[in-house]
mmCIF file of C-alpha atoms and ligand atoms in Angstrom:
data_model
loop_
_atom_site.group_PDB
_atom_site.id
_atom_site.type_symbol
_atom_site.label_atom_id
_atom_site.label_comp_id
_atom_site.label_asym_id
_atom_site.label_seq_id
_atom_site.Cartn_x
_atom_site.Cartn_y
_atom_site.Cartn_z
ATOM 1 C CA MET Z 1 -162.277 184.150 278.892
ATOM 2 C CA ASP Z 2 -161.692 182.309 282.465
ATOM 3 C CA ASP Z 3 -162.068 178.523 282.943
ATOM 4 C CA ASN Z 4 -165.843 178.730 283.483
ATOM 5 C CA GLN Z 5 -166.415 180.791 280.198
ATOM 6 C CA LEU Z 6 -164.000 178.114 278.257
ATOM 7 C CA LEU Z 7 -166.546 175.486 279.451
ATOM 8 C CA ARG Z 8 -169.728 177.281 279.046
ATOM 9 C CA TYR Z 9 -168.771 178.193 275.653
ATOM 10 C CA SER Z 10 -166.957 175.079 274.793
ATOM 11 C CA ARG Z 11 -169.277 173.824 272.133
ATOM 12 C CA HIS Z 12 -168.764 176.982 270.411
ATOM 13 C CA ILE Z 13 -165.051 177.181 270.506
ATOM 14 C CA LEU Z 14 -164.655 173.541 269.201
ATOM 15 C CA LEU Z 15 -166.134 174.493 265.841
ATOM 16 C CA PRO Z 16 -162.976 175.688 263.610
ATOM 17 C CA GLU Z 17 -165.064 178.405 262.031
ATOM 18 C CA ILE Z 18 -165.698 179.989 265.716
ATOM 19 C CA GLY Z 19 -162.884 178.744 267.939
ATOM 20 C CA ILE Z 20 -161.690 181.587 270.647
ATOM 21 C CA ASP Z 21 -161.678 184.436 268.339
ATOM 22 C CA GLY Z 22 -165.154 184.073 267.138
ATOM 23 C CA GLN Z 23 -166.584 183.557 270.609
ATOM 24 C CA GLN Z 24 -164.451 186.625 271.794
ATOM 25 C CA ALA Z 25 -166.237 188.423 269.011
ATOM 26 C CA LEU Z 26 -169.613 187.628 270.566
ATOM 27 C CA LEU Z 27 -168.877 188.423 274.011
ATOM 28 C CA GLY Z 28 -167.530 191.771 272.967
ATOM 29 C CA ALA Z 29 -170.578 192.448 270.558
ATOM 30 C CA HIS Z 30 -173.491 194.526 270.984
ATOM 31 C CA VAL Z 31 -176.999 193.670 269.608
ATOM 32 C CA LEU Z 32 -180.010 195.783 269.356
ATOM 33 C CA LEU Z 33 -183.251 193.671 269.255
ATOM 34 C CA ILE Z 34 -186.379 195.379 268.742
ATOM 35 C CA GLY Z 35 -189.542 193.389 269.844
ATOM 36 C CA ALA Z 36 -189.763 191.105 272.752
ATOM 37 C CA GLY Z 37 -192.561 188.810 271.340
ATOM 38 C CA GLY Z 38 -193.064 185.769 269.296
ATOM 39 C CA LEU Z 39 -189.677 186.220 267.153
ATOM 40 C CA GLY Z 40 -187.855 188.285 269.966
ATOM 41 C CA ALA Z 41 -188.279 185.493 272.304
ATOM 42 C CA PRO Z 42 -185.938 182.753 270.518
ATOM 43 C CA VAL Z 43 -183.985 185.375 269.211
ATOM 44 C CA SER Z 44 -183.136 186.695 272.793
ATOM 45 C CA LEU Z 45 -182.739 183.197 274.160
ATOM 46 C CA TYR Z 46 -180.165 182.108 271.717
ATOM 47 C CA LEU Z 47 -178.330 185.556 272.002
ATOM 48 C CA ALA Z 48 -177.941 185.165 275.673
ATOM 49 C CA ALA Z 49 -177.258 181.740 275.858
ATOM 50 C CA SER Z 50 -174.359 182.122 273.103
ATOM 51 C CA GLY Z 51 -172.832 185.011 275.118
ATOM 52 C CA VAL Z 52 -173.483 188.220 273.151
ATOM 53 C CA GLY Z 53 -171.889 190.689 275.625
ATOM 54 C CA ARG Z 54 -174.854 193.248 275.328
ATOM 55 C CA ILE Z 55 -178.177 192.956 274.417
ATOM 56 C CA THR Z 56 -180.554 195.734 274.188
ATOM 57 C CA ILE Z 57 -184.141 194.727 273.960
ATOM 58 C CA CYS Z 58 -186.953 197.418 273.195
ATOM 59 C CA ASP Z 59 -190.799 196.534 273.726
ATOM 60 C CA HIS Z 60 -193.356 198.557 275.172
ATOM 61 C CA ASP Z 61 -196.087 195.915 275.808
ATOM 62 C CA VAL Z 62 -196.614 194.000 278.701
ATOM 63 C CA VAL Z 63 -197.362 189.886 278.923
ATOM 64 C CA ASP Z 64 -200.750 188.882 278.602
ATOM 65 C CA LEU Z 65 -201.908 185.369 278.368
ATOM 66 C CA THR Z 66 -202.664 184.937 274.688
ATOM 67 C CA ASN Z 67 -198.714 185.710 274.363
ATOM 68 C CA LEU Z 68 -197.971 182.533 276.404
ATOM 69 C CA GLN Z 69 -199.007 180.133 273.322
ATOM 70 C CA ARG Z 70 -195.349 181.066 271.431
ATOM 71 C CA GLN Z 71 -193.505 183.814 273.268
ATOM 72 C CA ILE Z 72 -191.216 181.106 274.993
ATOM 73 C CA VAL Z 73 -189.148 183.932 276.868
ATOM 74 C CA HIS Z 74 -192.156 184.888 279.241
ATOM 75 C CA PHE Z 75 -193.936 182.705 281.853
ATOM 76 C CA THR Z 76 -197.438 182.316 283.431
ATOM 77 C CA ASP Z 77 -195.926 184.319 286.361
ATOM 78 C CA SER Z 78 -194.953 186.940 284.113
ATOM 79 C CA ILE Z 79 -198.376 188.130 283.000
ATOM 80 C CA GLY Z 80 -198.899 191.860 283.665
ATOM 81 C CA LYS Z 81 -195.043 192.524 283.804
ATOM 82 C CA HIS Z 82 -193.474 194.555 280.821
ATOM 83 C CA LYS Z 83 -192.282 191.809 278.389
ATOM 84 C CA VAL Z 84 -188.227 193.221 278.484
ATOM 85 C CA GLU Z 85 -188.436 192.923 282.232
ATOM 86 C CA SER Z 86 -189.709 189.357 281.899
ATOM 87 C CA ALA Z 87 -186.938 188.819 279.082
ATOM 88 C CA ARG Z 88 -184.263 190.093 281.216
ATOM 89 C CA THR Z 89 -185.015 187.912 284.104
ATOM 90 C CA THR Z 90 -185.238 184.630 281.908
ATOM 91 C CA LEU Z 91 -182.076 185.603 280.146
ATOM 92 C CA ALA Z 92 -180.202 186.350 283.494
ATOM 93 C CA ARG Z 93 -180.960 182.770 284.522
ATOM 94 C CA ILE Z 94 -179.816 181.298 281.498
ATOM 95 C CA ASN Z 95 -176.655 183.566 281.267
ATOM 96 C CA PRO Z 96 -175.619 186.032 283.965
ATOM 97 C CA GLU Z 97 -172.653 187.141 282.297
ATOM 98 C CA VAL Z 98 -174.723 188.914 279.452
ATOM 99 C CA VAL Z 99 -175.800 192.502 280.091
ATOM 100 C CA VAL Z 100 -179.268 192.909 279.027
ATOM 101 C CA GLU Z 101 -180.567 196.503 278.756
ATOM 102 C CA ALA Z 102 -184.517 196.506 279.035
ATOM 103 C CA ILE Z 103 -186.027 199.483 277.345
ATOM 104 C CA ALA Z 104 -189.949 199.488 278.037
ATOM 105 C CA GLU Z 105 -190.940 201.743 275.488
ATOM 106 C CA ARG Z 106 -191.792 202.159 272.024
ATOM 107 C CA VAL Z 107 -188.634 203.460 270.389
ATOM 108 C CA GLU Z 108 -188.757 205.976 267.638
ATOM 109 C CA GLY Z 109 -187.217 209.189 266.114
ATOM 110 C CA PRO Z 110 -184.114 210.217 267.462
ATOM 111 C CA ARG Z 111 -184.299 207.595 270.504
ATOM 112 C CA LEU Z 112 -184.295 204.709 267.677
ATOM 113 C CA GLU Z 113 -181.656 206.404 265.669
ATOM 114 C CA GLN Z 114 -179.344 206.502 269.068
ATOM 115 C CA PHE Z 115 -179.843 202.840 269.876
ATOM 116 C CA VAL Z 116 -179.178 201.740 266.248
ATOM 117 C CA ALA Z 117 -175.982 204.021 266.109
ATOM 118 C CA ALA Z 118 -174.688 202.116 269.229
ATOM 119 C CA ALA Z 119 -175.315 198.402 267.846
ATOM 120 C CA ASP Z 120 -173.249 196.161 266.027
ATOM 121 C CA VAL Z 121 -176.042 194.190 264.520
ATOM 122 C CA VAL Z 122 -179.903 195.373 264.537
ATOM 123 C CA ILE Z 123 -182.749 192.539 264.874
ATOM 124 C CA ASP Z 124 -186.081 193.450 263.560
ATOM 125 C CA ALA Z 125 -188.773 191.241 265.451
ATOM 126 C CA THR Z 126 -191.698 193.746 265.372
ATOM 127 C CA ASP Z 127 -194.890 193.198 263.914
ATOM 128 C CA ASN Z 128 -195.933 196.309 261.987
ATOM 129 C CA PHE Z 129 -194.993 197.892 258.825
ATOM 130 C CA ALA Z 130 -194.373 201.497 260.417
ATOM 131 C CA THR Z 131 -191.864 200.292 263.074
ATOM 132 C CA ARG Z 132 -189.971 198.372 260.339
ATOM 133 C CA HIS Z 133 -189.398 200.988 257.892
ATOM 134 C CA ALA Z 134 -188.475 203.388 260.798
ATOM 135 C CA ILE Z 135 -185.844 200.606 261.744
ATOM 136 C CA ASN Z 136 -184.749 200.123 258.129
ATOM 137 C CA ARG Z 137 -184.420 204.007 257.617
ATOM 138 C CA ALA Z 138 -182.007 204.151 260.725
ATOM 139 C CA CYS Z 139 -180.137 201.355 259.621
ATOM 140 C CA VAL Z 140 -179.488 202.630 256.171
ATOM 141 C CA ARG Z 141 -178.377 206.130 257.862
ATOM 142 C CA TYR Z 142 -176.007 204.449 260.331
ATOM 143 C CA GLN Z 143 -174.895 201.773 257.767
ATOM 144 C CA LYS Z 144 -175.794 198.782 260.183
ATOM 145 C CA PRO Z 145 -176.442 195.162 259.371
ATOM 146 C CA LEU Z 146 -180.326 194.506 259.920
ATOM 147 C CA VAL Z 147 -181.629 190.923 260.254
ATOM 148 C CA SER Z 148 -185.443 191.172 259.627
ATOM 149 C CA GLY Z 149 -188.113 188.518 260.149
ATOM 150 C CA ALA Z 150 -191.527 188.031 260.094
ATOM 151 C CA ALA Z 151 -194.147 185.430 261.089
ATOM 152 C CA VAL Z 152 -197.911 185.301 260.684
ATOM 153 C CA ARG Z 153 -200.173 182.339 260.295
ATOM 154 C CA PHE Z 154 -198.086 179.453 258.882
ATOM 155 C CA ASP Z 155 -196.046 181.799 256.605
ATOM 156 C CA GLY Z 156 -192.838 182.929 257.789
ATOM 157 C CA GLN Z 157 -189.837 184.953 255.891
ATOM 158 C CA ILE Z 158 -186.348 186.059 256.992
ATOM 159 C CA ALA Z 159 -183.934 188.287 255.144
ATOM 160 C CA VAL Z 160 -180.463 190.173 255.778
ATOM 161 C CA PHE Z 161 -179.747 193.632 254.678
ATOM 162 C CA ASP Z 162 -176.184 194.146 255.225
ATOM 163 C CA LEU Z 163 -176.255 197.888 254.967
ATOM 164 C CA ARG Z 164 -172.493 198.302 255.578
ATOM 165 C CA LYS Z 165 -172.128 197.465 251.994
ATOM 166 C CA ALA Z 166 -172.900 200.026 249.420
ATOM 167 C CA ASP Z 167 -174.906 197.864 247.093
ATOM 168 C CA SER Z 168 -176.905 196.132 249.684
ATOM 169 C CA PRO Z 169 -180.667 196.426 249.071
ATOM 170 C CA CYS Z 170 -182.759 197.736 252.077
ATOM 171 C CA TYR Z 171 -186.118 196.668 253.402
ATOM 172 C CA HIS Z 172 -187.542 199.458 251.503
ATOM 173 C CA CYS Z 173 -186.322 198.345 248.178
ATOM 174 C CA LEU Z 174 -188.341 194.971 248.725
ATOM 175 C CA PHE Z 175 -191.225 196.413 250.715
ATOM 176 C CA PRO Z 176 -191.758 200.219 249.398
ATOM 177 C CA GLU Z 177 -193.704 202.136 251.972
ATOM 178 C CA SER Z 178 -197.437 203.097 250.465
ATOM 179 C CA GLY Z 179 -200.557 203.930 251.715
ATOM 180 C CA ASP Z 180 -202.490 200.763 250.453
ATOM 181 C CA LEU Z 181 -200.287 198.155 252.130
ATOM 182 C CA GLU Z 182 -202.703 196.394 254.089
ATOM 183 C CA GLU Z 183 -201.595 196.217 257.840
ATOM 184 C CA MET Z 184 -201.335 192.702 259.304
ATOM 185 C CA ARG Z 185 -201.676 192.936 262.935
ATOM 186 C CA CYS Z 186 -200.344 189.938 264.868
ATOM 187 C CA ALA Z 187 -202.911 191.167 267.629
ATOM 188 C CA ILE Z 188 -205.741 189.769 265.602
ATOM 189 C CA MET Z 189 -204.043 187.037 263.426
ATOM 190 C CA GLY Z 190 -203.541 183.446 264.263
ATOM 191 C CA VAL Z 191 -199.923 182.392 264.300
ATOM 192 C CA PHE Z 192 -198.441 178.698 264.495
ATOM 193 C CA ALA Z 193 -196.640 178.575 267.609
ATOM 194 C CA PRO Z 194 -193.377 176.919 266.425
ATOM 195 C CA LEU Z 195 -193.334 179.058 263.301
ATOM 196 C CA VAL Z 196 -191.907 181.928 265.381
ATOM 197 C CA GLY Z 197 -189.400 179.521 266.805
ATOM 198 C CA VAL Z 198 -187.987 178.661 263.497
ATOM 199 C CA ILE Z 199 -187.752 181.798 262.211
ATOM 200 C CA GLY Z 200 -186.574 183.654 265.437
ATOM 201 C CA ALA Z 201 -183.813 180.936 265.850
ATOM 202 C CA MET Z 202 -182.848 181.625 262.283
ATOM 203 C CA GLN Z 203 -182.286 185.466 263.006
ATOM 204 C CA ALA Z 204 -180.236 184.512 265.600
ATOM 205 C CA ALA Z 205 -178.152 182.417 263.597
ATOM 206 C CA GLU Z 206 -177.643 185.231 261.113
ATOM 207 C CA ALA Z 207 -176.989 188.012 263.931
ATOM 208 C CA LEU Z 208 -174.326 185.593 265.433
ATOM 209 C CA LYS Z 209 -172.543 184.824 261.970
ATOM 210 C CA LEU Z 210 -172.442 188.808 261.177
ATOM 211 C CA LEU Z 211 -170.903 189.445 264.513
ATOM 212 C CA MET Z 212 -168.224 186.531 263.844
ATOM 213 C CA GLY Z 213 -167.638 187.102 260.273
ATOM 214 C CA VAL Z 214 -168.454 183.247 259.590
ATOM 215 C CA GLY Z 215 -169.844 181.906 256.548
ATOM 216 C CA ARG Z 216 -172.034 183.472 253.931
ATOM 217 C CA ASP Z 217 -175.034 184.973 255.509
ATOM 218 C CA LEU Z 218 -178.609 185.616 253.752
ATOM 219 C CA SER Z 219 -177.572 189.183 252.677
ATOM 220 C CA GLY Z 220 -179.193 189.632 249.197
ATOM 221 C CA ARG Z 221 -181.785 186.753 249.886
ATOM 222 C CA LEU Z 222 -185.339 186.570 250.987
ATOM 223 C CA LEU Z 223 -186.204 183.163 252.589
ATOM 224 C CA LEU Z 224 -189.997 182.473 252.532
ATOM 225 C CA LEU Z 225 -191.385 179.547 254.749
ATOM 226 C CA ASP Z 226 -194.875 177.725 254.290
ATOM 227 C CA ALA Z 227 -195.000 175.828 257.421
ATOM 228 C CA LEU Z 228 -198.030 173.801 256.331
ATOM 229 C CA THR Z 229 -196.081 171.961 253.574
ATOM 230 C CA MET Z 230 -192.796 172.850 255.054
ATOM 231 C CA GLU Z 231 -191.172 174.250 251.901
ATOM 232 C CA TRP Z 232 -188.822 176.854 251.470
ATOM 233 C CA ARG Z 233 -188.397 179.472 248.682
ATOM 234 C CA SER Z 234 -185.284 181.632 248.291
ATOM 235 C CA VAL Z 235 -185.799 185.006 246.263
ATOM 236 C CA ARG Z 236 -182.678 186.645 245.241
ATOM 237 C CA LEU Z 237 -182.938 190.532 246.251
ATOM 238 C CA LYS Z 238 -181.573 193.718 244.368
ATOM 239 C CA LYS Z 239 -181.167 197.038 245.402
ATOM 240 C CA ASP Z 240 -183.595 199.489 243.782
ATOM 241 C CA SER Z 241 -181.379 202.156 242.630
ATOM 242 C CA ARG Z 242 -184.498 204.347 242.891
ATOM 243 C CA CYS Z 243 -185.211 203.212 246.227
ATOM 244 C CA SER Z 244 -186.281 206.647 248.370
ATOM 245 C CA VAL Z 245 -184.407 205.277 251.464
ATOM 246 C CA CYS Z 246 -181.020 203.989 250.196
ATOM 247 C CA GLY Z 247 -181.113 204.619 246.453
ATOM 248 C CA SER Z 248 -181.129 207.866 244.404
ATOM 249 C CA GLY Z 249 -184.670 208.724 245.227
ATOM 250 C CA ASP Z 250 -183.602 210.013 248.570
ATOM 251 C CA THR Z 251 -180.820 212.324 247.050
ATOM 252 C CA ALA Z 252 -183.077 213.609 244.072
ATOM 253 C CA GLN Z 253 -185.514 214.548 246.893
ATOM 254 C CA ARG Z 254 -182.852 215.961 249.328
ATOM 255 C CA GLN Z 255 -181.573 217.959 246.471
ATOM 256 C CA ALA Z 256 -185.049 219.395 245.412
ATOM 257 C CA THR Z 257 -185.632 220.432 249.244
ATOM 258 C CA GLU Z 258 -182.226 221.891 249.447
ATOM 259 C CA ALA Z 259 -182.906 223.734 246.244
ATOM 260 C CA CYS Z 260 -186.146 225.375 247.678
ATOM 261 C CA VAL Z 261 -184.071 227.132 250.584
ATOM 262 C CA PRO Z 262 -183.395 230.628 249.515
HETATM 263 ZN ZN1 ZN X 1 -183.644 200.515 249.520
#
């Protein structure tokens, strides 16, 4: 680190839990952030300000006027621009040392797997179940820590799935994929503006802790926030050994498929 970096990150370096080593770990880290909306905005601001060396942000959407009430990485003159480009511009103003890779597409399939495989930590800041499950499957496959957040109306939730560990539950253990899951689209739902800030800032905090190996992360716990009463609930999560993504369900299915091959 040069003198300017020692100054820029001095309030991190002063923390004995972080110090030079922790900050160096952040500078060398690569985070994949999927979603540059309400949650992705505060996540990206804190990752960039904290000096995470490389941030890949994926989002196919463009900024519109209804986003600006809560998506604080975008500005009024960003309307009509791709969210990832708008975010990259803002983040460069905060910290030009950080490399921001802006992917203006809905990443899925092999392309999603490629991005997940290349990251140290994956942050899910999306707003639909299909994408959440696809991200989870890729994180299970490549054993990447997944920081998952959600916010709608006054209800927020956050969980960490440290899929580097064999006994970790995955997102599918918690919310099994099924046809009758009613899709709640943020496009038509109300969202309390600071709620995405609270949950997004916590997602950034958990990602930084995972990258530095500091403290005790939210692994194996789901936190639920009711912002109307400002009450938190903590729920213990356990791996579902029959989960079709991370457990034996998948193995049984695979063996059955293989058995059919002549
Ligand atoms: Zn699972």
